[in-house]
PDB file of C-alpha atoms in Angstrom:
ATOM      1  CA  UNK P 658       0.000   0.000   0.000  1.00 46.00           C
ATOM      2  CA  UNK P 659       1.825   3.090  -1.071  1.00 50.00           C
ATOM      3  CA  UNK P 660       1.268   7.012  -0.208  1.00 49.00           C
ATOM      4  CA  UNK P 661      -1.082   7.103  -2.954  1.00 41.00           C
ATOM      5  CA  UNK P 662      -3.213   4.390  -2.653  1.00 50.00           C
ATOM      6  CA  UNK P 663      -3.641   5.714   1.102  1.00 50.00           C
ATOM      7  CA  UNK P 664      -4.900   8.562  -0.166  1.00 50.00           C
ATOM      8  CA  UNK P 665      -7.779   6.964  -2.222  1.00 44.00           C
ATOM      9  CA  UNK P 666      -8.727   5.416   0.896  1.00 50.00           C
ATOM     10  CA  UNK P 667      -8.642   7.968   2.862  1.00 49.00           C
ATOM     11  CA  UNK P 668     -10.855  10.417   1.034  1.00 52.00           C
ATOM     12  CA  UNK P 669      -8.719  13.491   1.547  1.00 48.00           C
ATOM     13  CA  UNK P 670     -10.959  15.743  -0.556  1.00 46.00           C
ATOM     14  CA  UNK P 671     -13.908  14.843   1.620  1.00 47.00           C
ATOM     15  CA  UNK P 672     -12.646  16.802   4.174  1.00 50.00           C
ATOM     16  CA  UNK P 673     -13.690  20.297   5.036  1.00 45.00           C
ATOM     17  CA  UNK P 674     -11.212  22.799   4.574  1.00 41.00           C
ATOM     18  CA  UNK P 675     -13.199  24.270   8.402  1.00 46.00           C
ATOM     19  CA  UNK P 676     -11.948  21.049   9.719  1.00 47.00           C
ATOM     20  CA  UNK P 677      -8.414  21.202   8.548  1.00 49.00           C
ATOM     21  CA  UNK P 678      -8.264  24.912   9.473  1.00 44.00           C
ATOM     22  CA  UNK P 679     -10.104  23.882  13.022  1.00 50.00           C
ATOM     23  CA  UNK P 680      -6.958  21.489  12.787  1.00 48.00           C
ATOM     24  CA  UNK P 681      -4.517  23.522  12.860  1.00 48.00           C
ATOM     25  CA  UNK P 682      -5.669  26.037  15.213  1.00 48.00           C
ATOM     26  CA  UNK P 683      -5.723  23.176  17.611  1.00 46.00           C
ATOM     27  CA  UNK P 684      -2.523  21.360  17.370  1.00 43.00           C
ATOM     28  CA  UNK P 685      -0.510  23.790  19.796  1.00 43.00           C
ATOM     29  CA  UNK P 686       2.875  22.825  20.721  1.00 42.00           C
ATOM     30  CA  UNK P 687       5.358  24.265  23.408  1.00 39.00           C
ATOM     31  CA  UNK P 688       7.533  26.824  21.869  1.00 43.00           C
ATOM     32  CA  UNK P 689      10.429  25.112  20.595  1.00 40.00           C
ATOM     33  CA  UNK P 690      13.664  25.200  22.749  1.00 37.00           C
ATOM     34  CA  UNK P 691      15.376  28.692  22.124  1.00 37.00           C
ATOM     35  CA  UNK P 692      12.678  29.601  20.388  1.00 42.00           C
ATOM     36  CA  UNK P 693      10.819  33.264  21.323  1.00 48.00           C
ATOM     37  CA  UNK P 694       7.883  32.128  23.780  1.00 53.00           C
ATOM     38  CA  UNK P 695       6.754  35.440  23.856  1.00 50.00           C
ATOM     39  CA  UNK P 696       6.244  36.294  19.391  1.00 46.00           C
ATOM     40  CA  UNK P 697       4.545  32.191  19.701  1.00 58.00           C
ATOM     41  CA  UNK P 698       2.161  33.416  22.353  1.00 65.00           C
ATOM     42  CA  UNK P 699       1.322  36.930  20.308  1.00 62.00           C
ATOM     43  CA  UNK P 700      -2.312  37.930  19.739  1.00 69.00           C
ATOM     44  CA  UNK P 701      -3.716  34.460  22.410  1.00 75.00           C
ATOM     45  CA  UNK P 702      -5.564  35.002  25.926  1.00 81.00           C
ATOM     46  CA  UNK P 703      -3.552  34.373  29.303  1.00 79.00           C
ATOM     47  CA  UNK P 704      -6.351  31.404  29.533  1.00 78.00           C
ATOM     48  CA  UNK P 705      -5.670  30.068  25.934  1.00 77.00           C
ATOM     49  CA  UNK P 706      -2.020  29.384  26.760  1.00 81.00           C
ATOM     50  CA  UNK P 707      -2.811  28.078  30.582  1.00 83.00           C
ATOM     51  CA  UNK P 708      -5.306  25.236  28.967  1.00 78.00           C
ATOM     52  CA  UNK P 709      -2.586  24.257  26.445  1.00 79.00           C
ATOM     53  CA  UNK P 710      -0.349  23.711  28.956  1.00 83.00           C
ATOM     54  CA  UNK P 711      -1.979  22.301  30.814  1.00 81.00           C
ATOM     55  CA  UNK P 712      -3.019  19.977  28.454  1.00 81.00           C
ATOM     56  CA  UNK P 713       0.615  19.093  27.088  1.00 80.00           C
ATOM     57  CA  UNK P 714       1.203  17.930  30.715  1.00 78.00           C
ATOM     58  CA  UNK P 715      -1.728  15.400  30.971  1.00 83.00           C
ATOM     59  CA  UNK P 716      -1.027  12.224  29.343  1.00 88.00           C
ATOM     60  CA  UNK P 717      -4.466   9.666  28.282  1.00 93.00           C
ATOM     61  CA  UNK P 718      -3.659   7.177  25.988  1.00 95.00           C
ATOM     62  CA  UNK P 719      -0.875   5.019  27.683  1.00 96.00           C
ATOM     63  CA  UNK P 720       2.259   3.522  25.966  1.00 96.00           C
ATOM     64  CA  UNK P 721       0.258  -0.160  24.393  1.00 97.00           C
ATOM     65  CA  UNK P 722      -2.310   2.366  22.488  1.00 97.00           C
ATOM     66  CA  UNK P 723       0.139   4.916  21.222  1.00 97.00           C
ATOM     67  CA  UNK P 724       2.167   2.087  19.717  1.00 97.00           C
ATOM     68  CA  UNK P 725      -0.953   0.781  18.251  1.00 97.00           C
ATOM     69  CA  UNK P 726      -2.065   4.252  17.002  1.00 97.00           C
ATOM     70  CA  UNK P 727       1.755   4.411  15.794  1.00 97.00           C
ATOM     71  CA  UNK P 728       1.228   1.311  13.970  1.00 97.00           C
ATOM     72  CA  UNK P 729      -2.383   2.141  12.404  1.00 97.00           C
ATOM     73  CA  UNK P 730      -1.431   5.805  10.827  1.00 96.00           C
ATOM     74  CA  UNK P 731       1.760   4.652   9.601  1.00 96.00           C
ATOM     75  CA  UNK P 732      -0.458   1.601   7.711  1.00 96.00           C
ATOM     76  CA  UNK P 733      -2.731   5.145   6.891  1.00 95.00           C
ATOM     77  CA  UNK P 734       0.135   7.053   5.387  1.00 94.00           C
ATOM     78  CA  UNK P 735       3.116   5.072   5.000  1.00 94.00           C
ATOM     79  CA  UNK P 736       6.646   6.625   4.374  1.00 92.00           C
ATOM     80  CA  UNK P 737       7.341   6.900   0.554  1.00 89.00           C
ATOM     81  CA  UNK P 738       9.478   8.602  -1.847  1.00 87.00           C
ATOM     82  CA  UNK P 739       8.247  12.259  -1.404  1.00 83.00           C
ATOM     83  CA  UNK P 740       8.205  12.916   2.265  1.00 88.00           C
ATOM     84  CA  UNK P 741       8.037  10.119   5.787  1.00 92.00           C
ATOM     85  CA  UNK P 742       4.870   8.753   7.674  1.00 93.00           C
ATOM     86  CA  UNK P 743       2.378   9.667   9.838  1.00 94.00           C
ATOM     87  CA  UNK P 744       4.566   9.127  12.673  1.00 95.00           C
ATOM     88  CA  UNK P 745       7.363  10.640  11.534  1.00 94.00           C
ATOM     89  CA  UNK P 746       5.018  13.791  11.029  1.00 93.00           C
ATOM     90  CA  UNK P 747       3.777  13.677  14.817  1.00 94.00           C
ATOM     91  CA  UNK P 748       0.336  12.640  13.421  1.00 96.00           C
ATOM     92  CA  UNK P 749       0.390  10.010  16.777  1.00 96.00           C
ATOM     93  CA  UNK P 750       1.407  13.103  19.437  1.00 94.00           C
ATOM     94  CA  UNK P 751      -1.155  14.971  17.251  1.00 93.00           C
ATOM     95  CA  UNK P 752      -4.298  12.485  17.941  1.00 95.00           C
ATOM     96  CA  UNK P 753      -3.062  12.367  21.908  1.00 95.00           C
ATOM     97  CA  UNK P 754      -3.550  16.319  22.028  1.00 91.00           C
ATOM     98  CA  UNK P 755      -6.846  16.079  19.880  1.00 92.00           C
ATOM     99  CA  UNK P 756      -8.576  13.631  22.319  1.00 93.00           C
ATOM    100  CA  UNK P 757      -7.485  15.784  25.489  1.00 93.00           C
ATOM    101  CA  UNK P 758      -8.607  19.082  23.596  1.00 90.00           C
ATOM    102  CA  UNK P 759     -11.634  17.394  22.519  1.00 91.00           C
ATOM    103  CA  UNK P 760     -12.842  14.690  25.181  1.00 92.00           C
ATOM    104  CA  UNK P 761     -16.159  13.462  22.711  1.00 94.00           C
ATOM    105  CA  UNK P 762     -12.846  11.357  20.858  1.00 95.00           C
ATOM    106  CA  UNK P 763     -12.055   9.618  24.088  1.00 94.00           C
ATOM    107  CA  UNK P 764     -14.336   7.071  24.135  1.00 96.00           C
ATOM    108  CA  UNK P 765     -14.503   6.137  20.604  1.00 95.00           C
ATOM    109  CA  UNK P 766     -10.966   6.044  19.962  1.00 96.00           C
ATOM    110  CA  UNK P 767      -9.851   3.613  23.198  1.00 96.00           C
ATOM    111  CA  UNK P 768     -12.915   1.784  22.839  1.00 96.00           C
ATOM    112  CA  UNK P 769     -11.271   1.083  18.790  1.00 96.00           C
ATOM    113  CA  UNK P 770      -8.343   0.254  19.759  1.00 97.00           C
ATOM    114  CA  UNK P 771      -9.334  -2.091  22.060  1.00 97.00           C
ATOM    115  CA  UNK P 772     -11.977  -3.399  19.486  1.00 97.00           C
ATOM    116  CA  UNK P 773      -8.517  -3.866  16.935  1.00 97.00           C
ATOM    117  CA  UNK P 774      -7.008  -6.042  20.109  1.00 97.00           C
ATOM    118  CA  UNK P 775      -9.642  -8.098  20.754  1.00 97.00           C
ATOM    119  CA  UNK P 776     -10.533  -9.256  16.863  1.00 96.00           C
ATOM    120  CA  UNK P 777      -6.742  -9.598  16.655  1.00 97.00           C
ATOM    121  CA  UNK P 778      -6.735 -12.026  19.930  1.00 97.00           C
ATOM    122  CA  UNK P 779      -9.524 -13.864  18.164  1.00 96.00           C
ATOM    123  CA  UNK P 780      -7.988 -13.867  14.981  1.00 96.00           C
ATOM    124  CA  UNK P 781      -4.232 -14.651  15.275  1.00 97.00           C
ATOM    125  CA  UNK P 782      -4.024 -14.773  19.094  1.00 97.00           C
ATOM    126  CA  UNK P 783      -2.226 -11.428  19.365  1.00 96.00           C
ATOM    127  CA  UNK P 784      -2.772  -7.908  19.882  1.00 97.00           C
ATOM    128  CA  UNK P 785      -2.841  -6.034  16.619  1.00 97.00           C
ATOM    129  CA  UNK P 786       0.485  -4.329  17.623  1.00 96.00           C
ATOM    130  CA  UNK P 787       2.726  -7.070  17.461  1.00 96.00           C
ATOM    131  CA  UNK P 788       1.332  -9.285  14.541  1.00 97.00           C
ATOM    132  CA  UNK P 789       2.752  -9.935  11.957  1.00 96.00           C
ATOM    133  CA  UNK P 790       2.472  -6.690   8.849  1.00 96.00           C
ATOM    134  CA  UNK P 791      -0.010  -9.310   6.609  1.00 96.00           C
ATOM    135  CA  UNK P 792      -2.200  -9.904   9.681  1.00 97.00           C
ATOM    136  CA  UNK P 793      -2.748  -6.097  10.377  1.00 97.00           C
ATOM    137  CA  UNK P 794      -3.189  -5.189   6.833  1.00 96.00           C
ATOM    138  CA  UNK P 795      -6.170  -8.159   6.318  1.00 96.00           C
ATOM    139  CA  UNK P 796      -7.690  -6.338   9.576  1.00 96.00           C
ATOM    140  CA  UNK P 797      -7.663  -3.235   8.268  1.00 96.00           C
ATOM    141  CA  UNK P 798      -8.609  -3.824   5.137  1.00 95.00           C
ATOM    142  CA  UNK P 799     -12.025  -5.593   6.687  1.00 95.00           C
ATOM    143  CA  UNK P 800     -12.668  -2.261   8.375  1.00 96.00           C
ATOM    144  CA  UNK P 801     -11.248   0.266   5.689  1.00 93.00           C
ATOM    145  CA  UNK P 802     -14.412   0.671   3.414  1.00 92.00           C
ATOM    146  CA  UNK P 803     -17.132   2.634   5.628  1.00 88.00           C
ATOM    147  CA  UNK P 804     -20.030   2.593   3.099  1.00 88.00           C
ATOM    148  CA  UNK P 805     -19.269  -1.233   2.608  1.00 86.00           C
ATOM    149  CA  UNK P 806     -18.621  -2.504   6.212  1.00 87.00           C
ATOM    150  CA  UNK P 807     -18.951  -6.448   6.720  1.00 90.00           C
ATOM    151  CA  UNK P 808     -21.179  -7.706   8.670  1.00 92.00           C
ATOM    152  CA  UNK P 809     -20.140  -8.193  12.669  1.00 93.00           C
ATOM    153  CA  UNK P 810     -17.415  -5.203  11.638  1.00 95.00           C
ATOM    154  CA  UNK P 811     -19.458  -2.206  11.679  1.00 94.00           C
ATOM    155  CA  UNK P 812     -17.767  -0.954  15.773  1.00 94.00           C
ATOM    156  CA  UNK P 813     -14.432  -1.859  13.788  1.00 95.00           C
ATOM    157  CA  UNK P 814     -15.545   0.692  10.462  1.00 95.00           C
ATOM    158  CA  UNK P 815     -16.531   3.446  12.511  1.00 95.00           C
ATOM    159  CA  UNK P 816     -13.385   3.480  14.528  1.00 96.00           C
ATOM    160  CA  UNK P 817     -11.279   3.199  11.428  1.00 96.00           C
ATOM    161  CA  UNK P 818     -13.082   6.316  10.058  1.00 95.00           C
ATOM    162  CA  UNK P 819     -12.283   8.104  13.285  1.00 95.00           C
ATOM    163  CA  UNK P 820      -8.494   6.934  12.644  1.00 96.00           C
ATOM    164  CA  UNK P 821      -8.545   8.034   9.693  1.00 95.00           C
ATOM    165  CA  UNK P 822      -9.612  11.063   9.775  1.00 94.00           C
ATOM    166  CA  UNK P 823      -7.420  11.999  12.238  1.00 95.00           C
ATOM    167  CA  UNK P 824      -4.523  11.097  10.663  1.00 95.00           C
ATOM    168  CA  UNK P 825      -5.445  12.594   7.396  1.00 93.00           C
ATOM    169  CA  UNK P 826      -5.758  15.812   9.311  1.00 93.00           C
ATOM    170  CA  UNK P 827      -2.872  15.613  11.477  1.00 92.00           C
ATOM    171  CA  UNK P 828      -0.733  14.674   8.628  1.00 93.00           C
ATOM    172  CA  UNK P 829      -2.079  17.116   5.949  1.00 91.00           C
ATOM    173  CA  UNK P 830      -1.339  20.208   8.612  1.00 88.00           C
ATOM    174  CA  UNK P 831       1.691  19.235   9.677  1.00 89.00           C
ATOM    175  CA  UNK P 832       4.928  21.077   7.615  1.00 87.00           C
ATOM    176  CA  UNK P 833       5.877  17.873   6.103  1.00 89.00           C
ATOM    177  CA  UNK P 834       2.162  16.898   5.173  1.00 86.00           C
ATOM    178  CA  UNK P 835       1.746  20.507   3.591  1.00 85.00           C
ATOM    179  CA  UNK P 836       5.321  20.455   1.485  1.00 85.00           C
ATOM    180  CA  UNK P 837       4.142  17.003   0.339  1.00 83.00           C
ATOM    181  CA  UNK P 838       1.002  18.152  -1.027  1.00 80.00           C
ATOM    182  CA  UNK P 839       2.963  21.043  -2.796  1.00 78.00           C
ATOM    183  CA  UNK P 840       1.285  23.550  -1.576  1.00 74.00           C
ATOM    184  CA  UNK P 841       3.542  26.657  -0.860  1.00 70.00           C
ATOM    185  CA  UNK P 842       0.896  29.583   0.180  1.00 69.00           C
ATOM    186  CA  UNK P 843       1.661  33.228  -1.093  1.00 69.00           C
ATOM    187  CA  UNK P 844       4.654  34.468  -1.853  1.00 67.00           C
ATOM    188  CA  UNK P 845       5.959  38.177  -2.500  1.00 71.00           C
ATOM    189  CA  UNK P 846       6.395  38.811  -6.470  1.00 71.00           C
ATOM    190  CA  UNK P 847       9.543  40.051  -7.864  1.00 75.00           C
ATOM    191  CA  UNK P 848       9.285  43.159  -9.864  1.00 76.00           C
ATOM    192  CA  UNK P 849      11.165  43.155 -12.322  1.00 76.00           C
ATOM    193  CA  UNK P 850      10.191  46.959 -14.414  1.00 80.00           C
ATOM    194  CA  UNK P 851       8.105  47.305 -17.337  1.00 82.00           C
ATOM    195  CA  UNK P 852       8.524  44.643 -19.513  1.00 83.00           C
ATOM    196  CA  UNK P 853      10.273  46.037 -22.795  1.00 85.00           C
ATOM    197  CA  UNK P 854       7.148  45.539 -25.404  1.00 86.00           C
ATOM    198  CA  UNK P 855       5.714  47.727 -23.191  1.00 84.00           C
ATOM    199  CA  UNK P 856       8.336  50.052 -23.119  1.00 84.00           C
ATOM    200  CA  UNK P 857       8.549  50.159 -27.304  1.00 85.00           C
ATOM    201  CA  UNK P 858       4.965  50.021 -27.340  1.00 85.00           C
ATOM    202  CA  UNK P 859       5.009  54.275 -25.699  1.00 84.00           C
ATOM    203  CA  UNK P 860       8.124  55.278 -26.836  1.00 82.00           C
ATOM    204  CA  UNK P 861      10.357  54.635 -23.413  1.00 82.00           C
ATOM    205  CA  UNK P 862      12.943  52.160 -24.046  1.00 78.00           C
ATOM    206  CA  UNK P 863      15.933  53.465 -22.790  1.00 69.00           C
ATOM    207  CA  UNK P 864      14.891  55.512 -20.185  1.00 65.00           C
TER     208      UNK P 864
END
């Protein structure tokens, strides 16, 4: 499964441009070491910054379902070519501040991953984490298609989705996710003076 097929899965386009704005206004970081605190912290409320921190501090999903979240967005967005995975873009750190920020994820996303753990027990008689690459990739692929999810699956879709989503979004806002899509945002021109037709064209070439 490469970057690209990823993509088809994950339905990229389907997502708002509100929700991958909402995105990025929500994945705050701690200023960088040496970095200014006080330009990062420009223009936000004394309350703003005190939740965030406060929030970087708290920890909810323990080690056994970051590795599995690990495992799942990397299977999402693998490392190709053009830039590295999901994990190397944060997108894991990224879903852990989302579900603090936003508590309605909590549920549905540990509930998932211990969905993933339990069909893997039944399956292969291992958590999903540690089996082998084949053994994820036929789980995932049972739950990947939401508007054709088998039968006794449908817990294991909807979860998915969630995943998905938020490692589309995670990914896509990060610096690495935006250079691989191309996109470069606005740039200052370069003038250059009045291009010479134009010049000839009124009688001012030369001046």
């Amino acid at each position: 499964m490469n970057r690209r097929e990823s993509l088809k899965v994950i339905g990229i386009g389907s997502l708002s441009t509100g929700i991958l704005i909402g995105a990025c206004n929500q994945e705050k970081k701690e200023p960088a070491p040496g970095s200014n605190a006080a330009i990062k912290d420009l223009g936000r409320q004394d309350f703003e910054i005190a939740r965030d921190k406060s929030l970087q501090s708290e920890t909810f999903f323990n080690a056994h379902e970051m590795a599995t979240i690990t495992v799942l967005a990397d299977i999402i967005i693998p490392k190709d070519e053009i830039s590295g995975s999901a994990s190397d873009a944060k997108v894991p750190e990224f879903i852990e501040f989302i579900v603090k920020d936003e508590p309605e994820h909590q549920l549905p996303m540990r509930g998932g991953l211990r969905w993933l753990d339990m069909q893997c027990l039944k399956r292969y008689d291992n958590e999903f984490k540690t089996c082998t690459t084949a053994q994820q990739l036929e789980v995932v692929n049972d739950i990947a298609f939401p508007f054709k999810p088998k039968p006794g699956l449908e817990q294991g879709t909807a979860f998915f989705n969630k995943m998905r989503d938020l490692t589309a979004i995670g990914f896509f806002t990060s610096q690495m996710g935006i250079k691989d899509l191309g996109y470069k945002g606005n740039s200052p021109g370069k003038w250059e003076g009045v291009p010479e037709e134009v010049l000839k064209q009124y009688g001012l070439e030369g001046i």
